[in-house]
PDB file of C-alpha atoms in Angstrom:
ATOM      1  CA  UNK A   1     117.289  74.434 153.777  1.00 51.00           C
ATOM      2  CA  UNK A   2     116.610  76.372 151.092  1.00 52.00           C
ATOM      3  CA  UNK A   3     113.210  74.240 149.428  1.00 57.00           C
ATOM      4  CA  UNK A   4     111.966  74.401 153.417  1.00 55.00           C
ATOM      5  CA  UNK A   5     112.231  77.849 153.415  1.00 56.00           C
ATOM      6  CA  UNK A   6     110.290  78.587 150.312  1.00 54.00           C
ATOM      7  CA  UNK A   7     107.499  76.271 151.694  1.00 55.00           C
ATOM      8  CA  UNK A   8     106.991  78.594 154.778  1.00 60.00           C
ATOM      9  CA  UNK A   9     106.824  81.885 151.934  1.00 64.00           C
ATOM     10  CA  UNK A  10     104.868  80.589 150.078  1.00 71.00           C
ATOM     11  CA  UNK A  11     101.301  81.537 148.275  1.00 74.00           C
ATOM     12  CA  UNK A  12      99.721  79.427 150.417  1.00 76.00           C
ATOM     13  CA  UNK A  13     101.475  79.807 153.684  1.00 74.00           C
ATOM     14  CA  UNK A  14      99.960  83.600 152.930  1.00 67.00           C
ATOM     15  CA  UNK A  15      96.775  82.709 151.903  1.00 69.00           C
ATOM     16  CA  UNK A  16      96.066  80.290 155.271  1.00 69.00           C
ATOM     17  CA  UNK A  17      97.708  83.121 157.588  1.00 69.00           C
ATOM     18  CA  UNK A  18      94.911  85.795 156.532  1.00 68.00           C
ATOM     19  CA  UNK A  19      92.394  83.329 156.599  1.00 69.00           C
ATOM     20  CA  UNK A  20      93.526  82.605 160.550  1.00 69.00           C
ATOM     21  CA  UNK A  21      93.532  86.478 160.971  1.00 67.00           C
ATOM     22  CA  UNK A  22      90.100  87.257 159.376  1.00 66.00           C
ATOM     23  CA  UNK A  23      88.416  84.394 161.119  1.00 60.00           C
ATOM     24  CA  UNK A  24      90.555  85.450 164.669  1.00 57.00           C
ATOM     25  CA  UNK A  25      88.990  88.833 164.402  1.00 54.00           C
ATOM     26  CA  UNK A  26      85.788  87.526 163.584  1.00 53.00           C
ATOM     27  CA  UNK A  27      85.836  85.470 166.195  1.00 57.00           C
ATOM     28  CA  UNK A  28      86.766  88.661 168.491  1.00 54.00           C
ATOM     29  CA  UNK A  29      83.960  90.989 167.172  1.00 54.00           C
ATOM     30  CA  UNK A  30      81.009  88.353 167.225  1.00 48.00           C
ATOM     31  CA  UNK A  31      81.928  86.601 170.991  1.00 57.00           C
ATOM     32  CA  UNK A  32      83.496  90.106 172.153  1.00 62.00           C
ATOM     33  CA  UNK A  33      85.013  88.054 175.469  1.00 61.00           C
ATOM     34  CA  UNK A  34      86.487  91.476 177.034  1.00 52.00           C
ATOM     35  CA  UNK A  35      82.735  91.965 177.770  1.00 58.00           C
ATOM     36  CA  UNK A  36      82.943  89.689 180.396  1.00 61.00           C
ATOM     37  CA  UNK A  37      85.759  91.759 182.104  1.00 61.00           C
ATOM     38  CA  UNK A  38      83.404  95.182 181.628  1.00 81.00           C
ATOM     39  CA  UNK A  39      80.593  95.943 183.862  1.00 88.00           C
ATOM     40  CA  UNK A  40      78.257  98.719 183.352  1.00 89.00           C
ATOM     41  CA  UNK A  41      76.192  99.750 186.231  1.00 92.00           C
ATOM     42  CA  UNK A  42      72.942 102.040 186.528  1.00 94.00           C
ATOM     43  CA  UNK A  43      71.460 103.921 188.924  1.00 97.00           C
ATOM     44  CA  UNK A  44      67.621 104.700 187.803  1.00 96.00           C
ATOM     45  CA  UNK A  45      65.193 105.841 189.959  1.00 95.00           C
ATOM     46  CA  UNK A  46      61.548 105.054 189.598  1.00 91.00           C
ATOM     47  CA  UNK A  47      60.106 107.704 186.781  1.00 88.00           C
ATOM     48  CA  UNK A  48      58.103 110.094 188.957  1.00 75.00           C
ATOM     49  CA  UNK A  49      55.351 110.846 186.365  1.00 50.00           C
ATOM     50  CA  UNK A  50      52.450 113.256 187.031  1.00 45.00           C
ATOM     51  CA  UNK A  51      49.127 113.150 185.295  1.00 41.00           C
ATOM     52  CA  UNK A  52      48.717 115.448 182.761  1.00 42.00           C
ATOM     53  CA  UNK A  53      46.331 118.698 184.128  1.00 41.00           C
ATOM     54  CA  UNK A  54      42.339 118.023 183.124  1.00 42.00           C
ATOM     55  CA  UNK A  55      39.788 119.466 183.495  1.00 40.00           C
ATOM     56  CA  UNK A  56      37.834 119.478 187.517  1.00 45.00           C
ATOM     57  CA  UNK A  57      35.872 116.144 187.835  1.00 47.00           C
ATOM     58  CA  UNK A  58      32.266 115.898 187.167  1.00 48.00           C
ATOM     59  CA  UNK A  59      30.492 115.702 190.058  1.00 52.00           C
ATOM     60  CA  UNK A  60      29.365 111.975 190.841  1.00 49.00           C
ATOM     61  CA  UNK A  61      25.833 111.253 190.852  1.00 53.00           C
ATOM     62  CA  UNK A  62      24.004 110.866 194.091  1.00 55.00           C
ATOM     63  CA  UNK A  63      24.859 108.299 195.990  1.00 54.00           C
ATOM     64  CA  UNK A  64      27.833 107.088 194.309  1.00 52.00           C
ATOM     65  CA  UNK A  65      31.549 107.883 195.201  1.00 56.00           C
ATOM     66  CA  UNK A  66      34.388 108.585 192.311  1.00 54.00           C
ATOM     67  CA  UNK A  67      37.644 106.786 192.885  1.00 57.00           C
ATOM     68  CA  UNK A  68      40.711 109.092 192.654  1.00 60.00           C
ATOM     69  CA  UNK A  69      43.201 107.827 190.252  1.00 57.00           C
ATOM     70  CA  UNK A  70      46.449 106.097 191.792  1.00 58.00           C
ATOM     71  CA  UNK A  71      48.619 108.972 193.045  1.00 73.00           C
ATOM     72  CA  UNK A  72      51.732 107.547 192.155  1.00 84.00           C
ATOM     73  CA  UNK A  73      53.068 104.121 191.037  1.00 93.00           C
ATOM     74  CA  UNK A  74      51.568 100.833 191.464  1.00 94.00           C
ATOM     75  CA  UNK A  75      53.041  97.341 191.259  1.00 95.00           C
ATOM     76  CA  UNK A  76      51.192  95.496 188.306  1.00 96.00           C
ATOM     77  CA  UNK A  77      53.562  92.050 189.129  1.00 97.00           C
ATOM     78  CA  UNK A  78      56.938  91.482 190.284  1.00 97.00           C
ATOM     79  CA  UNK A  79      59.199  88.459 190.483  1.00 98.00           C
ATOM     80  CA  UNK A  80      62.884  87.212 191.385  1.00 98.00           C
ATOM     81  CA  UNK A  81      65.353  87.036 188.459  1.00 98.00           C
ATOM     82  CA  UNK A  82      66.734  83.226 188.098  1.00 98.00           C
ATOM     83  CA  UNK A  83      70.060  82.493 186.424  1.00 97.00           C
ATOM     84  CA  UNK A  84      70.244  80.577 182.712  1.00 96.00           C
ATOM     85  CA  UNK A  85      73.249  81.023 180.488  1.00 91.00           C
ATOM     86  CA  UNK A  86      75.232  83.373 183.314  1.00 90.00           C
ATOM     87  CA  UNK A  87      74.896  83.663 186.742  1.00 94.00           C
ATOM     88  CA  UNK A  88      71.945  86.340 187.612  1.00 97.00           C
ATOM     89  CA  UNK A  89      70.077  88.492 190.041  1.00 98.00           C
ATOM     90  CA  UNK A  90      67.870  90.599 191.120  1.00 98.00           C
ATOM     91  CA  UNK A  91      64.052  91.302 191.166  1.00 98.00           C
ATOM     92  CA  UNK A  92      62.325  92.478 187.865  1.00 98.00           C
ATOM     93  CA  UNK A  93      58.918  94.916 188.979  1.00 97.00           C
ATOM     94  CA  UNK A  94      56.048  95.626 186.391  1.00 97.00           C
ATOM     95  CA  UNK A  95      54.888  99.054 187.245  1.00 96.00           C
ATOM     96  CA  UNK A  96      52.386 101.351 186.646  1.00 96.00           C
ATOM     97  CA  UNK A  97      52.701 104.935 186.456  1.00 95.00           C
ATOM     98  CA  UNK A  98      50.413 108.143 187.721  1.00 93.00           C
ATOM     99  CA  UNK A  99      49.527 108.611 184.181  1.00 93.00           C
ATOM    100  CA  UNK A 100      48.856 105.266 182.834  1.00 93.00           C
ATOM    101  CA  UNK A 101      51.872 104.347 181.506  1.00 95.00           C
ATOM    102  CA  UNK A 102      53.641 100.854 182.153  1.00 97.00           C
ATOM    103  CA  UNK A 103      57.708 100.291 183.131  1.00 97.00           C
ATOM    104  CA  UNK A 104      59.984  97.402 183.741  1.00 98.00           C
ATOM    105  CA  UNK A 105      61.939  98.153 186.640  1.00 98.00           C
ATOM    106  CA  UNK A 106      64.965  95.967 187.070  1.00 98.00           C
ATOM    107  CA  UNK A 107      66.680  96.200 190.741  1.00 98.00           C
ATOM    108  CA  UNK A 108      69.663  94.959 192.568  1.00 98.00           C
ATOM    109  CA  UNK A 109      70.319  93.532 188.751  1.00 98.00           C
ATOM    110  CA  UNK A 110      73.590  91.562 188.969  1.00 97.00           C
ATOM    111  CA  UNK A 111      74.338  89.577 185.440  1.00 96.00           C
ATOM    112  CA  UNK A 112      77.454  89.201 183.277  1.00 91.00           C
ATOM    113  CA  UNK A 113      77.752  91.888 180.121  1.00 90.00           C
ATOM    114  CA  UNK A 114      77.789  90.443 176.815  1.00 85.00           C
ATOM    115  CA  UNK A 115      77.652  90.908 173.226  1.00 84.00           C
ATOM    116  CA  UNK A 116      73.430  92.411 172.167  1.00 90.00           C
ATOM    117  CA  UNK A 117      71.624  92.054 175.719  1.00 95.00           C
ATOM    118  CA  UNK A 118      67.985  92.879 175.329  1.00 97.00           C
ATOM    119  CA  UNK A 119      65.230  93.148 177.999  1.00 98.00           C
ATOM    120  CA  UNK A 120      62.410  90.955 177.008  1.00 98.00           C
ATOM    121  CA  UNK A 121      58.593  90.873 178.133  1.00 98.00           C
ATOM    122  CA  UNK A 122      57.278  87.449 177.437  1.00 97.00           C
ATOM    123  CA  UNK A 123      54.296  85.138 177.549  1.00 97.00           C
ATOM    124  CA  UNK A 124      57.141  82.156 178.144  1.00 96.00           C
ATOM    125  CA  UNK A 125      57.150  80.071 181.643  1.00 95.00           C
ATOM    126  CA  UNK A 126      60.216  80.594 183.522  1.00 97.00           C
ATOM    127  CA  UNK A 127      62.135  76.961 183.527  1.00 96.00           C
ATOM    128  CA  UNK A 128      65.088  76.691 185.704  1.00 94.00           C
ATOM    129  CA  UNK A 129      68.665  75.623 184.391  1.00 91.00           C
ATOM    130  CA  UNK A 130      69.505  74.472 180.831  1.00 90.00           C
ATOM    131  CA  UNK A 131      65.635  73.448 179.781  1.00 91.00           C
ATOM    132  CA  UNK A 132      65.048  77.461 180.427  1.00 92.00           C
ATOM    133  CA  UNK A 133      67.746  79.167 178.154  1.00 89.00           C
ATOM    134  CA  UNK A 134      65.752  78.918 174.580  1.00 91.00           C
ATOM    135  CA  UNK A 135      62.168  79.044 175.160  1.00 93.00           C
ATOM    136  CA  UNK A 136      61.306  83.150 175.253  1.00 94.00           C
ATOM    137  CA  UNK A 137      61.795  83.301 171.763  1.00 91.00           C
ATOM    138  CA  UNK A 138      58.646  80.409 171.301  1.00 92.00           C
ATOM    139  CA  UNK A 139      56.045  82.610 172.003  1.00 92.00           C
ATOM    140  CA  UNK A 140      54.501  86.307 172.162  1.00 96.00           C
ATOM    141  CA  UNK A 141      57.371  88.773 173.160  1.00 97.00           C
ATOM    142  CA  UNK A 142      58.283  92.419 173.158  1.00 97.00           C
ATOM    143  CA  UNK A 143      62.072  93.811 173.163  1.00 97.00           C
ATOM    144  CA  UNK A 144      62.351  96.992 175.701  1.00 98.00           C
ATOM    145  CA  UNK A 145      65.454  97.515 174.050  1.00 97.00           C
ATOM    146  CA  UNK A 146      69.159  97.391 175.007  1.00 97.00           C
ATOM    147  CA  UNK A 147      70.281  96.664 178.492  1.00 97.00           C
ATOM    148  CA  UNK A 148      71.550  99.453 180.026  1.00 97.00           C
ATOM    149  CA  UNK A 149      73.657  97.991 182.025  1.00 95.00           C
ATOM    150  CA  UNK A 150      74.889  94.540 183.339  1.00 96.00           C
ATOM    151  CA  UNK A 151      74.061  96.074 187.244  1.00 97.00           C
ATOM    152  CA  UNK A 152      72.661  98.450 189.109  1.00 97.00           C
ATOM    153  CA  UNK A 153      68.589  99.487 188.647  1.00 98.00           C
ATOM    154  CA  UNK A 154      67.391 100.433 185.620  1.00 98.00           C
ATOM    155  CA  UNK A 155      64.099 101.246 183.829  1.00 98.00           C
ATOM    156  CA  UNK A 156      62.591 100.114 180.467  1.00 98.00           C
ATOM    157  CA  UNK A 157      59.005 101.785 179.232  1.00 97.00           C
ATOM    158  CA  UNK A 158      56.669  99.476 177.689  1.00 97.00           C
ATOM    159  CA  UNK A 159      55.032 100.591 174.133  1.00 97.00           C
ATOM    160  CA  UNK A 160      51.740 101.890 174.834  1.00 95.00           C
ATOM    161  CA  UNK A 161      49.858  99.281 172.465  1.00 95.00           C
ATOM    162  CA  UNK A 162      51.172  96.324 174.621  1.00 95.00           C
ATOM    163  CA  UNK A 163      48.994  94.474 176.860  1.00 94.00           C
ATOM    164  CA  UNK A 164      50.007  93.701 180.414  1.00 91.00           C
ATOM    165  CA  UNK A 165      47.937  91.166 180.835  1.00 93.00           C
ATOM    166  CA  UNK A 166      49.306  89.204 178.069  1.00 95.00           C
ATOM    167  CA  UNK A 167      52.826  89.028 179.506  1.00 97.00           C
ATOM    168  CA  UNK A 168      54.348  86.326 182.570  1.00 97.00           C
ATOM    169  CA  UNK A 169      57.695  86.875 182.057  1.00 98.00           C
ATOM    170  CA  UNK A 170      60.886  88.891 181.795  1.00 98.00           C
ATOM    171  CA  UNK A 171      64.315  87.880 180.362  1.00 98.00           C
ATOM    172  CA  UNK A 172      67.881  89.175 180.295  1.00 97.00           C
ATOM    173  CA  UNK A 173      67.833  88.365 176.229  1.00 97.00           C
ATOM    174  CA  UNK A 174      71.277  87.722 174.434  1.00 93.00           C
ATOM    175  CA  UNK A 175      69.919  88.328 170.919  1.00 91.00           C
ATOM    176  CA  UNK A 176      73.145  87.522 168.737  1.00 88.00           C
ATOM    177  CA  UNK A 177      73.354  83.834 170.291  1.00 87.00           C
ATOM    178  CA  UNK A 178      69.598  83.600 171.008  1.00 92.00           C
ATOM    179  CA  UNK A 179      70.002  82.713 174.757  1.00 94.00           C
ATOM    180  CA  UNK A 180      68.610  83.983 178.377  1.00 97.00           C
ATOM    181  CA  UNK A 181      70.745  85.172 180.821  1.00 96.00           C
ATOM    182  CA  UNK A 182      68.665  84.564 183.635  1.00 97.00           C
ATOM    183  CA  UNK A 183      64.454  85.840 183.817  1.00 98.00           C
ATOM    184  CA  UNK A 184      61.824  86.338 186.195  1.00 98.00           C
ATOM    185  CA  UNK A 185      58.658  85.082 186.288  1.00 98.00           C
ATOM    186  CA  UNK A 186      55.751  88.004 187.317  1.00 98.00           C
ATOM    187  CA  UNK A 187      53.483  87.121 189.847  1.00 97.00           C
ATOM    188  CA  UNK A 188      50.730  89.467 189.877  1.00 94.00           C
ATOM    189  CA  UNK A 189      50.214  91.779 192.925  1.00 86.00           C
TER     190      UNK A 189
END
């Protein structure tokens, strides 16, 4: 009893049981599976940006009209969020704003949280199911930053050097396991 004992205290008894604890909390930290269990949800409204004060428009020349600058927001695009690697909804709106300025406007978003969730704009075709989960990291893409939250309507400026034009696509971006939750493919208005 006594040689069976020693076996079990041993070095490398130790040695394996704080292996199997580092790697365990590893293992915790990188998946972070409580996530799942955690929803965040955000209540944006649409940014209600003026246009900065000028000065009084020149007058037109004779015979032509000048066209007053959109009073408020316009819808560049929008499109219907599709699932991938977790179930997802929602519709995804490319707007643009009084003064020129561009948003991603996420609404009715309904996703599962996880570990490093990015909003992406992409050049990548939306593909439905499993052939869709990799392919906005292929091509030309932007990060908007964090996800805000797993649900709820949200808002995510676009940097003022991007252009719209170049962009077909947003995704719900896991960036630690390089997957999409679900994305939307914008159809121009």
């Amino acid at each position: 009893m006594g040689r069976a004992r020693g076996a079990w205290c041993g070095p490398w008894t130790a040695g394996a049981l704080l292996v199997a604890v580092v790697a365990g909390g590893f293992g915790l930290y990188w998946f972070q599976p409580w996530r799942l269990w955690q929803d965040e949800t955000v209540r944006e409204a649409l940014p209600e940006v003026t246009a900065p004060a000028s000065a009084p428009p020149a007058e037109a020349p004779s015979g032509a009209t000048a066209a007053p600058p959109p009073a408020g927001p316009t819808v560049l695009a929008s499109g219907e969020l599709i699932s991938h690697e977790h179930p997802t909804s929602g519709t995804v709106t490319f707007v643009r704003l009084a003064d020129g300025s561009h948003v991603v406007r996420l609404e009715g978003l309904d996703t599962s949280n996880g570990p490093d969730l990015r909003v992406w704009l992409t050049d990548a075709p939306v593909k439905e199911g499993r052939a869709g989960w990799h392919v906005f990291d292929d091509g030309r893409y932007v990060s908007l930053g964090r996800l805000k939250g797993n649900k709820g309507s949200q808002n995510y400026t676009v940097p003022e050097d991007v252009d719209p034009s170049r962009y077909t696509s947003v995704s719900i971006w896991c960036d630690r396991f390089d997957v999409s939750f679900g994305a939307a493919e914008l159809a121009r208005a």
